[in-house]
Coordinates of C-alpha atoms in Angstrom, one line a residue:
Chain U
M1155 CA 0.0 0.0 0.0
N1156 CA 1.3 3.4 -0.9
D1157 CA 1.6 5.4 2.3
D1158 CA 3.3 8.5 0.8
L1159 CA 2.6 11.7 2.7
V1160 CA 1.1 14.3 0.4
I1161 CA 1.6 18.0 1.2
A1162 CA 0.1 20.5 -1.2
G1163 CA 0.0 17.9 -4.0
R1164 CA 3.7 16.8 -3.5
S1165 CA 4.4 13.2 -2.4
F1166 CA 7.0 12.3 0.2
G1167 CA 8.1 8.7 0.5
S1168 CA 9.8 9.5 3.8
R1169 CA 8.0 11.0 6.8
F1170 CA 11.2 12.2 8.4
F1171 CA 12.2 15.8 7.7
V1172 CA 15.5 17.3 8.5
G1173 CA 16.7 20.8 9.6
T1174 CA 20.1 21.9 8.4
G1175 CA 21.4 24.2 11.2
K1176 CA 24.0 23.5 13.9
F1177 CA 26.0 20.9 12.0
S1178 CA 29.7 21.0 12.3
S1179 CA 30.1 21.0 8.5
N1180 CA 28.1 20.9 5.4
Q1181 CA 29.5 17.5 4.8
A1182 CA 28.2 16.2 8.2
M1183 CA 24.8 17.7 7.4
L1184 CA 24.8 16.1 4.0
S1185 CA 25.7 12.7 5.2
A1186 CA 23.0 12.8 7.9
V1187 CA 20.4 13.9 5.4
E1188 CA 21.4 11.2 3.0
A1189 CA 21.6 8.4 5.6
S1190 CA 18.1 9.4 6.8
G1191 CA 16.5 9.0 3.4
S1192 CA 14.7 12.3 4.0
E1193 CA 13.1 14.0 1.1
L1194 CA 12.4 17.4 2.8
V1195 CA 15.2 19.6 4.1
T1196 CA 14.6 23.0 5.6
V1197 CA 17.2 25.7 5.2
A1198 CA 17.3 29.1 7.1
L1199 CA 17.4 31.8 4.4
R1200 CA 19.3 34.0 6.8
R1201 CA 22.2 31.6 6.6
L1202 CA 22.4 31.9 2.8
D1203 CA 24.6 34.4 1.2
L1204 CA 22.5 35.1 -1.9
D1205 CA 25.4 36.8 -3.7
S1206 CA 27.9 34.1 -3.1
E1207 CA 29.6 32.0 -5.7
N1208 CA 28.7 28.4 -6.3
G1209 CA 29.7 25.9 -3.6
E1210 CA 29.5 28.1 -0.5
N1211 CA 25.9 27.7 0.4
I1212 CA 24.2 24.7 2.0
T1213 CA 21.7 24.8 -0.8
D1214 CA 24.4 24.2 -3.4
A1215 CA 25.3 21.0 -1.7
L1216 CA 21.7 19.7 -1.8
D1217 CA 20.3 18.1 -5.0
P1218 CA 16.9 19.8 -5.6
E1219 CA 15.8 16.8 -7.6
K1220 CA 16.2 14.6 -4.5
Y1221 CA 15.0 17.0 -1.8
L1222 CA 12.4 19.6 -1.4
I1223 CA 14.5 22.4 -0.1
L1224 CA 12.1 24.2 2.2
P1225 CA 13.3 27.8 3.0
N1226 CA 12.5 28.8 6.6
T1227 CA 12.0 32.3 8.1
S1228 CA 14.1 31.6 11.2
G1229 CA 15.2 34.9 12.7
A1230 CA 12.0 36.7 11.8
A1231 CA 10.5 38.5 14.8
T1232 CA 7.4 39.9 13.1
A1233 CA 5.0 38.9 10.4
E1234 CA 6.4 41.6 8.1
E1235 CA 9.9 40.2 8.4
A1236 CA 8.8 36.7 7.8
V1237 CA 6.9 37.7 4.7
T1238 CA 9.9 39.5 3.4
I1239 CA 12.2 36.5 4.0
A1240 CA 9.7 34.2 2.2
K1241 CA 9.6 36.5 -0.8
L1242 CA 13.4 36.8 -0.9
A1243 CA 13.7 33.0 -0.9
Y1244 CA 11.3 32.7 -3.7
A1245 CA 13.0 35.5 -5.7
A1246 CA 16.3 33.7 -5.1
G1247 CA 15.0 30.7 -7.0
M1248 CA 13.8 28.5 -4.1
P1249 CA 10.4 26.8 -4.2
K1250 CA 7.3 28.8 -3.4
W1251 CA 7.1 27.0 -0.1
V1252 CA 8.0 28.3 3.3
K1253 CA 8.4 27.0 6.8
L1254 CA 7.0 29.9 8.7
E1255 CA 8.9 30.6 11.9
I1256 CA 8.4 33.8 13.8
H1257 CA 10.1 33.9 17.2
P1258 CA 10.6 37.3 18.8
D1259 CA 11.8 35.6 22.0
P1260 CA 15.6 35.0 21.5
R1261 CA 15.9 32.6 24.5
Y1262 CA 13.5 29.8 23.9
L1263 CA 12.7 30.8 20.3
L1264 CA 9.1 30.1 21.0
P1265 CA 6.8 31.0 18.0
D1266 CA 4.6 34.1 18.2
P1267 CA 1.0 32.9 17.4
I1268 CA -0.4 36.2 16.5
E1269 CA 2.4 37.2 14.1
T1270 CA 2.4 33.7 12.6
L1271 CA -1.3 33.8 11.8
K1272 CA -1.0 37.2 10.3
A1273 CA 2.0 36.2 8.1
A1274 CA 0.3 32.9 7.1
E1275 CA -2.7 34.7 5.8
I1276 CA -0.6 37.0 3.7
L1277 CA 1.6 34.3 2.3
V1278 CA -1.2 32.0 1.5
K1279 CA -2.9 34.8 -0.4
E1280 CA 0.3 35.3 -2.3
G1281 CA 0.3 31.7 -3.4
F1282 CA 2.9 30.3 -1.0
T1283 CA 2.7 26.8 0.4
V1284 CA 2.9 27.6 4.1
M1285 CA 4.1 25.3 6.8
P1286 CA 3.9 27.2 10.1
Y1287 CA 5.9 26.3 13.1
I1288 CA 3.6 26.8 16.2
N1289 CA 3.3 26.0 19.8
A1290 CA 1.1 23.0 20.4
D1291 CA -2.1 25.1 20.5
P1292 CA -5.1 23.2 19.0
V1293 CA -7.2 26.4 18.4
L1294 CA -4.3 28.1 16.7
A1295 CA -3.9 25.0 14.5
K1296 CA -7.5 25.3 13.4
R1297 CA -7.2 29.0 12.8
L1298 CA -4.1 28.4 10.5
E1299 CA -5.9 25.6 8.7
E1300 CA -8.8 28.0 8.0
V1301 CA -6.5 30.6 6.4
G1302 CA -5.2 27.8 4.2
T1303 CA -1.8 26.6 5.5
A1304 CA -0.6 23.3 4.0
T1305 CA 0.4 21.8 7.3
V1306 CA 0.8 22.7 10.9
M1307 CA 4.1 22.1 12.7
P1308 CA 3.5 22.0 16.5
L1309 CA 6.5 21.8 18.8
G1310 CA 7.1 18.8 21.0
A1311 CA 9.2 21.0 23.3
P1312 CA 11.2 24.2 23.0
I1313 CA 13.5 24.0 20.0
G1314 CA 16.9 22.5 20.5
C1315 CA 16.1 21.2 24.0
N1316 CA 15.9 17.5 23.0
Q1317 CA 13.2 16.9 25.7
G1318 CA 10.8 15.0 23.6
L1319 CA 7.0 15.2 23.5
Q1320 CA 6.4 17.5 26.4
T1321 CA 3.2 18.8 24.6
K1322 CA 1.9 15.3 24.0
E1323 CA -1.7 15.9 25.1
M1324 CA -2.1 19.0 23.0
I1325 CA -0.5 17.4 20.0
G1326 CA -3.0 14.6 20.4
I1327 CA -5.9 17.1 20.2
I1328 CA -4.3 18.8 17.2
I1329 CA -4.0 15.4 15.4
E1330 CA -7.6 14.5 16.3
Q1331 CA -9.0 17.7 14.8
A1332 CA -6.7 18.4 11.9
T1333 CA -7.8 18.2 8.2
I1334 CA -4.2 18.9 7.1
P1335 CA -1.0 17.1 7.8
V1336 CA 0.5 17.5 11.3
V1337 CA 4.3 17.6 11.4
V1338 CA 5.8 17.5 14.9
D1339 CA 8.7 19.8 14.9
A1340 CA 11.2 20.9 17.6
G1341 CA 12.2 19.2 20.8
L1342 CA 12.5 15.6 19.6
G1343 CA 15.8 14.5 21.0
A1344 CA 15.8 10.7 20.6
P1345 CA 14.5 8.3 18.0
S1346 CA 12.0 7.0 20.6
H1347 CA 10.5 10.5 20.7
A1348 CA 10.0 10.4 16.9
A1349 CA 8.4 7.0 17.2
A1350 CA 6.1 8.1 19.9
A1351 CA 4.9 11.1 17.9
M1352 CA 4.2 8.8 14.9
E1353 CA 2.4 6.2 17.0
M1354 CA 0.0 9.0 18.1
G1355 CA -0.8 9.7 14.4
A1356 CA 1.5 12.6 13.5
D1357 CA 2.0 12.7 9.8
A1358 CA 5.7 13.4 9.9
V1359 CA 8.4 14.7 12.2
L1360 CA 11.2 17.2 11.7
V1361 CA 14.5 16.9 13.6
N1362 CA 17.6 19.1 13.5
T1363 CA 19.5 19.5 16.8
A1364 CA 19.4 15.8 17.7
L1365 CA 21.2 14.9 14.5
A1366 CA 23.6 17.9 14.4
A1367 CA 24.7 17.3 18.0
A1368 CA 25.0 13.6 17.8
G1369 CA 28.4 11.9 17.8
D1370 CA 27.7 10.4 14.4
P1371 CA 25.0 12.5 12.7
A1372 CA 24.7 10.1 9.8
A1373 CA 24.1 7.1 12.0
M1374 CA 21.6 9.1 14.1
G1375 CA 19.8 10.2 10.9
K1376 CA 19.4 6.5 10.1
A1377 CA 18.1 5.7 13.6
F1378 CA 15.6 8.5 13.5
A1379 CA 14.3 7.5 10.1
A1380 CA 13.9 3.9 11.2
A1381 CA 12.0 5.0 14.4
T1382 CA 9.8 7.3 12.3
E1383 CA 8.9 4.4 10.1
A1384 CA 8.3 2.1 13.0
G1385 CA 6.0 4.6 14.7
R1386 CA 4.1 5.1 11.5
T1387 CA 3.6 1.3 10.9
A1388 CA 2.4 0.9 14.5
Y1389 CA -0.1 3.7 14.1
L1390 CA -1.4 2.2 10.9
C1391 CA -2.0 -1.2 12.3
G1392 CA -3.4 0.1 15.7
L1393 CA -1.6 -0.6 19.0
A1394 CA -2.5 -3.7 20.9
P1395 CA -4.2 -3.5 24.4
K1396 CA -1.9 -2.2 27.1
S1397 CA -3.4 -3.9 30.1
Q1398 CA -6.3 -6.1 31.0
R1399 CA -7.6 -3.9 33.7
A1400 CA -10.6 -5.3 35.5
E1401 CA -13.6 -3.0 35.3
A1402 CA -16.0 -4.5 37.7
S1403 CA -18.9 -2.3 38.8
S1404 CA -22.6 -2.5 39.0
P1405 CA -24.2 -3.4 35.6
L1406 CA -25.5 -0.5 33.6
T1407 CA -27.4 -2.3 30.9
S1408 CA -29.6 -4.6 33.0
F1409 CA -32.6 -2.4 32.1
L1410 CA -32.6 -4.0 28.6
K1411 CA -34.8 -7.1 28.8
Chain I
M839 CA -12.4 24.2 1.6
K840 CA -14.4 21.2 0.3
T841 CA -18.1 21.1 0.7
F842 CA -19.5 18.1 2.5
S843 CA -20.7 16.6 -0.8
E844 CA -17.2 16.8 -2.3
Y845 CA -15.7 15.5 0.9
L846 CA -18.1 12.5 0.8
E847 CA -16.9 11.6 -2.6
S848 CA -13.4 11.1 -1.3
Q849 CA -14.5 8.8 1.6
P850 CA -14.1 5.1 1.4
L851 CA -17.8 4.4 2.0
Q852 CA -17.5 0.6 1.4
K853 CA -15.0 0.4 4.2
F854 CA -17.5 2.0 6.6
A855 CA -20.2 -0.4 5.4
D856 CA -17.8 -3.3 6.0
L857 CA -16.8 -2.1 9.5
G858 CA -20.5 -1.8 10.4
K859 CA -21.0 -5.4 9.5
C860 CA -18.1 -6.6 11.7
E861 CA -18.7 -10.0 13.3
N862 CA -15.2 -10.5 14.8
P863 CA -15.4 -10.0 18.6
R864 CA -11.6 -9.7 18.9
I865 CA -11.6 -6.5 16.9
I866 CA -14.1 -5.0 19.3
E867 CA -12.2 -6.2 22.4
N868 CA -9.0 -4.7 21.1
L869 CA -10.7 -1.4 20.3
L870 CA -12.3 -1.2 23.8
K871 CA -8.9 -1.9 25.4
S872 CA -6.8 0.2 23.1
P873 CA -4.5 2.6 25.0
F874 CA -5.2 5.3 22.3
P875 CA -8.8 4.6 21.5
K876 CA -9.4 6.4 18.2
T877 CA -12.5 8.6 18.0
G878 CA -14.4 9.3 14.8
P879 CA -16.6 7.5 12.3
E880 CA -14.5 4.4 11.9
T881 CA -14.7 3.7 15.6
F882 CA -18.4 4.5 15.4
A883 CA -19.0 2.0 12.6
L884 CA -17.2 -0.7 14.5
L885 CA -19.0 0.0 17.8
S886 CA -22.4 -0.1 16.1
S887 CA -21.6 -3.5 14.4
P888 CA -23.2 -6.8 15.2
A889 CA -19.9 -7.9 16.9
A890 CA -20.1 -4.9 19.3
S891 CA -23.7 -5.8 20.3
H892 CA -22.2 -8.4 22.6
Y893 CA -20.1 -5.8 24.4
L894 CA -22.9 -3.4 25.5
E895 CA -22.0 -3.7 29.2
E896 CA -18.3 -2.9 28.6
M897 CA -19.3 -0.1 26.3
A898 CA -21.8 1.2 28.9
Q899 CA -19.1 1.3 31.6
K900 CA -16.8 3.3 29.5
A901 CA -19.6 5.6 28.1
S902 CA -20.9 6.3 31.6
A903 CA -17.5 7.5 32.9
L904 CA -16.8 9.4 29.7
T905 CA -20.2 11.2 29.8
A906 CA -19.7 12.3 33.4
Q907 CA -16.2 13.4 32.6
R908 CA -17.0 15.4 29.4
H909 CA -20.6 16.5 30.0
G910 CA -21.1 16.3 33.7
K911 CA -23.8 14.5 35.6
V912 CA -26.5 16.6 34.2
I913 CA -29.3 16.4 31.7
R914 CA -30.3 19.5 29.8
F915 CA -34.1 19.7 29.3
Y916 CA -35.9 21.3 26.4
A917 CA -39.4 21.3 24.9
P918 CA -40.6 21.2 21.3
L919 CA -43.0 23.9 20.4
Y920 CA -44.9 23.0 17.2
I921 CA -45.7 26.2 15.3
S922 CA -47.1 24.8 12.1
N923 CA -48.1 21.4 10.6
E924 CA -48.5 22.9 7.1
C925 CA -46.4 21.0 4.6
T926 CA -45.9 20.9 0.8
N927 CA -43.9 17.6 0.9
T928 CA -45.0 14.1 0.4
C929 CA -43.0 12.0 2.8
T930 CA -44.5 8.5 3.1
Y931 CA -43.6 8.1 6.7
C932 CA -44.6 11.4 8.2
G933 CA -47.8 12.5 9.9
F934 CA -47.6 15.9 8.3
T935 CA -47.3 14.5 4.7
M936 CA -49.3 16.6 2.3
E937 CA -51.7 13.7 1.4
N938 CA -52.8 13.3 5.0
K939 CA -56.2 15.0 5.4
I940 CA -55.4 16.3 8.9
R941 CA -56.4 19.8 9.8
R942 CA -53.6 22.2 9.1
K943 CA -52.7 24.9 11.4
S944 CA -50.1 27.6 11.8
L945 CA -50.0 29.4 15.0
N946 CA -50.5 33.2 14.9
N947 CA -48.4 35.5 17.1
E948 CA -50.8 35.3 20.0
E949 CA -51.2 31.5 20.0
C950 CA -47.4 31.1 19.8
K951 CA -46.9 33.5 22.7
K952 CA -49.5 31.5 24.8
E953 CA -47.7 28.2 24.1
A954 CA -44.3 29.8 24.9
D955 CA -45.7 31.2 28.2
Y956 CA -47.1 27.8 29.1
L957 CA -43.7 26.2 28.6
M958 CA -41.9 29.0 30.5
E959 CA -44.4 28.4 33.3
R960 CA -43.5 24.7 33.3
G961 CA -39.9 25.7 33.8
F962 CA -38.5 25.2 30.3
R963 CA -35.8 27.7 29.2
H964 CA -34.8 26.1 26.0
V965 CA -37.4 25.8 23.3
L966 CA -37.2 24.0 20.0
L967 CA -39.6 25.5 17.4
V968 CA -40.8 22.8 15.0
S969 CA -42.8 23.0 11.8
G970 CA -43.7 21.2 8.6
E971 CA -42.1 22.4 5.4
H972 CA -44.4 24.7 3.5
Q973 CA -42.6 27.0 1.1
K974 CA -45.2 29.8 1.2
I975 CA -46.5 29.6 4.8
V976 CA -43.6 28.5 7.0
T977 CA -41.1 31.0 5.6
P978 CA -38.1 32.3 7.4
E979 CA -40.1 35.5 8.0
Y980 CA -42.9 33.6 9.6
I981 CA -40.5 31.6 11.8
G982 CA -38.8 34.9 12.7
A983 CA -42.2 36.2 13.9
M984 CA -42.6 33.2 16.0
V985 CA -39.1 33.6 17.4
D986 CA -40.2 37.1 18.5
Q987 CA -43.0 35.5 20.6
C988 CA -40.4 33.3 22.4
K989 CA -38.1 36.2 23.4
D990 CA -38.4 35.1 27.1
F991 CA -36.5 31.9 26.3
P992 CA -32.8 32.3 26.8
S993 CA -32.2 29.6 24.2
I994 CA -34.2 29.0 21.0
S995 CA -33.6 26.2 18.5
I996 CA -35.4 25.5 15.2
E997 CA -36.3 22.3 13.4
V998 CA -37.8 23.5 10.2
A999 CA -37.2 23.2 6.4
P1000 CA -33.6 23.7 5.3
F1001 CA -33.0 27.4 4.5
T1002 CA -30.4 29.5 2.8
Q1003 CA -27.4 30.8 4.7
E1004 CA -28.9 34.3 4.5
A1005 CA -32.2 33.1 6.0
Y1006 CA -30.3 31.4 8.8
E1007 CA -28.3 34.5 9.4
T1008 CA -31.5 36.6 9.9
L1009 CA -32.8 34.0 12.3
V1010 CA -29.6 33.9 14.2
A1011 CA -29.7 37.7 14.4
K1012 CA -33.2 37.3 15.9
G1013 CA -31.9 35.1 18.7
V1014 CA -32.0 31.6 17.3
D1015 CA -28.9 29.8 18.5
G1016 CA -29.6 26.1 17.6
L1017 CA -30.3 24.3 14.4
T1018 CA -31.8 20.8 14.4
L1019 CA -31.9 19.2 11.0
Y1020 CA -32.0 15.5 10.2
Q1021 CA -31.0 14.2 6.8
E1022 CA -33.7 11.6 7.6
T1023 CA -31.6 9.0 5.6
Y1024 CA -28.3 9.2 3.9
D1025 CA -29.2 6.4 1.6
R1026 CA -30.0 8.1 -1.7
E1027 CA -32.2 5.3 -2.9
T1028 CA -34.3 5.2 0.2
Y1029 CA -34.4 9.0 0.3
K1030 CA -35.8 9.1 -3.2
S1031 CA -38.4 6.4 -2.5
V1032 CA -39.9 8.1 0.6
H1033 CA -39.8 11.7 -0.5
L1034 CA -42.1 11.7 -3.4
R1035 CA -43.1 15.3 -3.9
G1036 CA -42.0 18.8 -2.7
K1037 CA -38.8 20.6 -2.1
K1038 CA -37.7 17.9 0.3
K1039 CA -36.9 15.7 -2.7
D1040 CA -33.7 17.7 -3.1
Y1041 CA -31.3 15.5 -1.2
N1042 CA -28.3 17.7 -1.7
W1043 CA -30.0 20.9 -0.6
R1044 CA -30.8 19.2 2.7
L1045 CA -27.3 17.6 3.0
A1046 CA -25.6 21.0 2.8
A1047 CA -28.0 22.7 5.3
P1048 CA -26.0 22.0 8.5
E1049 CA -23.0 23.6 6.8
R1050 CA -25.0 26.6 5.8
G1051 CA -26.2 26.9 9.4
A1052 CA -22.6 26.7 10.6
F1053 CA -21.6 29.5 8.2
A1054 CA -24.5 31.5 9.5
K1055 CA -23.0 31.1 13.0
M1056 CA -25.5 28.8 14.6
R1057 CA -24.0 28.0 18.0
R1058 CA -25.4 24.5 18.2
I1059 CA -26.2 22.0 15.5
N1060 CA -28.1 18.8 16.1
M1061 CA -28.0 16.1 13.4
G1062 CA -29.2 12.6 12.9
V1063 CA -31.0 10.0 10.9
L1064 CA -34.6 8.7 11.2
L1065 CA -34.0 5.2 12.3
G1066 CA -36.0 2.6 10.5
L1067 CA -36.2 4.5 7.2
A1068 CA -33.3 2.8 5.5
P1069 CA -33.0 -0.9 5.6
D1070 CA -29.3 -0.7 6.9
W1071 CA -29.6 1.5 9.9
R1072 CA -26.0 0.8 10.9
F1073 CA -24.6 2.1 7.7
D1074 CA -27.1 5.0 7.7
S1075 CA -25.8 6.0 11.2
A1076 CA -22.2 5.6 10.1
M1077 CA -23.0 8.1 7.3
A1078 CA -24.3 10.5 9.9
A1079 CA -21.0 9.9 11.8
I1080 CA -19.0 10.9 8.7
H1081 CA -21.1 14.0 8.4
L1082 CA -20.7 14.9 12.0
D1083 CA -16.9 14.3 11.8
Y1084 CA -16.7 16.6 8.8
M1085 CA -18.7 19.3 10.6
M1086 CA -16.6 19.0 13.7
K1087 CA -13.4 19.4 11.7
Y1088 CA -14.4 22.1 9.3
H1089 CA -16.9 24.0 11.5
W1090 CA -15.1 23.5 14.8
R1091 CA -16.7 26.4 16.7
V1092 CA -20.1 24.8 16.7
Q1093 CA -21.4 22.6 19.5
Y1094 CA -22.8 19.4 18.1
S1095 CA -25.3 16.9 19.2
V1096 CA -27.0 14.0 17.6
S1097 CA -30.6 12.6 17.8
L1098 CA -31.6 9.1 17.2
P1099 CA -35.3 9.4 16.4
R1100 CA -37.0 6.0 15.6
L1101 CA -39.9 5.8 13.3
C1102 CA -43.0 5.5 15.4
E1103 CA -46.7 5.5 14.7
S1104 CA -48.0 8.5 12.8
E1105 CA -51.1 9.1 10.9
T1106 CA -49.7 7.2 7.9
D1107 CA -49.7 3.5 7.1
Y1108 CA -45.9 3.5 6.5
T1109 CA -44.1 0.3 7.6
P1110 CA -40.5 0.9 8.7
A1111 CA -37.9 -0.7 6.5
A1112 CA -36.0 -1.9 9.5
N1113 CA -36.9 -2.6 13.1
V1114 CA -34.5 -0.9 15.4
S1115 CA -34.9 -2.5 18.9
D1116 CA -34.4 -0.9 22.3
K1117 CA -31.1 -2.8 22.5
D1118 CA -30.0 -1.5 19.1
I1119 CA -30.7 2.1 20.0
T1120 CA -28.8 1.7 23.3
Q1121 CA -25.9 0.3 21.3
L1122 CA -26.0 3.3 18.9
I1123 CA -26.1 5.8 21.8
L1124 CA -23.0 4.1 23.4
A1125 CA -21.3 4.1 20.0
W1126 CA -22.0 7.8 19.6
R1127 CA -20.6 8.6 23.0
L1128 CA -17.5 6.5 22.7
A1129 CA -16.7 7.6 19.1
F1130 CA -17.6 11.3 19.6
P1131 CA -16.9 12.0 23.3
D1132 CA -17.8 15.7 23.0
A1133 CA -21.1 15.4 21.0
G1134 CA -24.3 15.8 22.9
V1135 CA -27.0 13.1 22.6
N1136 CA -30.7 13.8 22.5
V1137 CA -33.4 11.4 23.5
S1138 CA -37.0 12.6 23.0
T1139 CA -40.3 11.5 24.4
R1140 CA -40.8 9.2 21.4
E1141 CA -38.9 6.7 23.5
P1142 CA -40.5 4.7 26.3
S1143 CA -39.9 5.8 29.9
Y1144 CA -38.0 2.6 31.0
L1145 CA -35.5 3.1 28.1
R1146 CA -35.1 6.8 28.8
D1147 CA -34.4 6.1 32.4
G1148 CA -31.9 3.4 31.6
L1149 CA -30.1 5.6 29.2
I1150 CA -29.5 8.4 31.7
G1151 CA -25.8 8.3 32.5
L1152 CA -24.9 6.2 29.4
G1153 CA -24.4 9.0 27.0
V1154 CA -27.6 11.1 26.9
T1155 CA -27.1 14.8 27.5
H1156 CA -30.4 16.3 26.4
M1157 CA -34.0 15.3 26.9
S1158 CA -37.4 16.7 26.0
A1159 CA -40.3 16.2 28.4
E1160 CA -44.0 16.7 28.5
S1161 CA -44.0 17.2 24.7
S1162 CA -46.9 17.8 22.5
T1163 CA -46.3 17.3 18.7
E1164 CA -49.2 19.4 17.4
P1165 CA -49.3 23.2 16.9
G1166 CA -51.1 24.8 19.9
G1167 CA -51.1 21.4 21.7
Y1168 CA -50.0 22.7 25.0
C1169 CA -52.8 25.2 25.6
N1170 CA -55.4 23.6 23.3
P1171 CA -54.8 19.9 22.8
Q1172 CA -56.8 18.5 19.9
T1173 CA -54.7 15.4 19.0
A1174 CA -55.9 15.5 15.4
L1175 CA -53.1 17.7 14.3
K1176 CA -50.1 15.9 15.7
Q1177 CA -47.1 14.5 13.9
F1178 CA -46.6 11.4 16.0
D1179 CA -47.5 9.9 19.3
I1180 CA -45.2 10.4 22.2
T1181 CA -44.5 7.5 24.5
D1182 CA -43.0 8.9 27.6
E1183 CA -45.9 11.0 29.0
R1184 CA -44.5 11.6 32.4
K1185 CA -44.4 15.1 34.0
V1186 CA -40.9 16.6 34.5
D1187 CA -41.2 16.1 38.3
E1188 CA -41.3 12.4 37.8
I1189 CA -38.4 12.4 35.5
F1190 CA -36.4 14.6 37.9
D1191 CA -37.0 12.0 40.6
V1192 CA -35.4 9.4 38.4
L1193 CA -32.4 11.8 37.8
K1194 CA -32.0 12.3 41.5
D1195 CA -31.9 8.6 42.1
K1196 CA -29.1 8.3 39.6
N1197 CA -27.3 11.2 41.2
Y1198 CA -27.9 13.3 38.1
E1199 CA -29.0 16.9 38.0
P1200 CA -31.5 18.5 35.6
V1201 CA -30.5 21.7 33.8
W1202 CA -33.1 24.1 32.4
K1203 CA -30.9 26.9 31.3
D1204 CA -27.6 26.5 29.5
W1205 CA -27.2 29.6 27.4
E1206 CA -28.5 33.2 27.2
A1207 CA -29.1 34.5 23.7
C1208 CA -27.9 38.0 24.7
M1209 CA -24.4 36.6 25.3
T1210 CA -24.0 35.8 21.7
G1211 CA -21.5 38.2 20.2

């Protein structure tokens, strides 16, 4: 059975997405991406030197045939900045897709829900495929869906902290209510975290720090990809009963003759 | 955004039909013990299957806890107020069908006010205005005039012909906050065979009405099928579950509930296509509760008192009481004008005693129209 993930009409065979920051070298990043089998890689536009010669940017190392190179607006503190960054990326020849990240708070880099909704509305109207990074807020997820974003990307925990699914309950509600793919982004520090998110029914996960900071990013990329697939398979076949708790109490259906 | 009709085309309906025919007890056992019990229409179809009918007690235990947790140990009471039995449809199963030579009556302002005052006096604070579907007589304007007579009620719902979004908007502006509208049956063949004449023949117009109501900012929408109309009541209910699931996802601000009216004797000689037993209806209510933990469940006075009492605590959240199903029937009962016979004829006090025994509380008032922004 084909279980490709489809986002805005584009199919992805792998449900594991990778961020490209924090790696010790472009080579380390590339080998991690390759080993993971990922088909979607997000790149911070602010890191790119748009005037540079070939060979100096991350994007030059990535084969656009193999990967969707998803520009992100990391660094933007307002809707206006994010919209500008998205347009710049598109003008620089990148796909008309954007991972919308707006974090005015420089410590935890938590996303600003109000600016994100504002920017999403503008970018959708301008024809962008918008994938917003958000806190795990189910109402915000519905509001973004209504303005036409292609996915929502709730965080499992503050970005870069590797703490795993701290927002599990809220992500569960987002998944239950969503009509667009839910990509769990940020905070996933171990393959088991990715598996847990997928078991719950997340459509994909995105990981950066846990790969970049690992002793062997390529091996870790492989481990995450395997965990993502395992979680997906478990979700599709339905988890088996956890325990056989007795539930003895007075009968409630004895009124039926 | 897809309309519900478009959405329905993308749904694997055969799969839902198959799930609803499930005979494998292990599948139901696993579902009931799953650490992440999935909600939604697939679960609904499985829990309404023949296999699940052997697990009613297990389902009831879960449903009972879930109802208390999500809705509280309360039952919200409402009363129907029939404003008109005029109808231009021929629906073979309905007492108001055009062919029926019953006396036709539409309340005037004064009569409606009297009925409303009577229900207020009895304690009701949530009224459901019900009418036949007559294009020229029971218009949105007429209903609006009746709503004006019910201004003392904090909460007003309507169960009338499907209208345009604009008409719903004007009614919402007048203070209507709830829309009850049953597709009757989702089975197109059955629908066609029982709706012979009149605007109601238009299946799609009716199908899209809850969505129009949501766009018009109805706060509450109540949906359902008329059980016994289609031969396969399980699949018909699963279709309603797909519809509810769609509404909950795309119109997520609305509070939803379902009703499970069973065909009962009316002034026609229609014979139901399926017999839905008391046990079947109990199973359906449990399935609704477990598959849609946040949806309300209505049980009307069509149902016998022993069943209504037994269902308290198992998923039911809303009940009508002391109902009359004829226009003017509270102040001036004539019985010749009614849509169908009610079964539970007890006074509210008697029903409240039952609630008290079950440690449940009756709620009269749950919303105030003036709070609507």
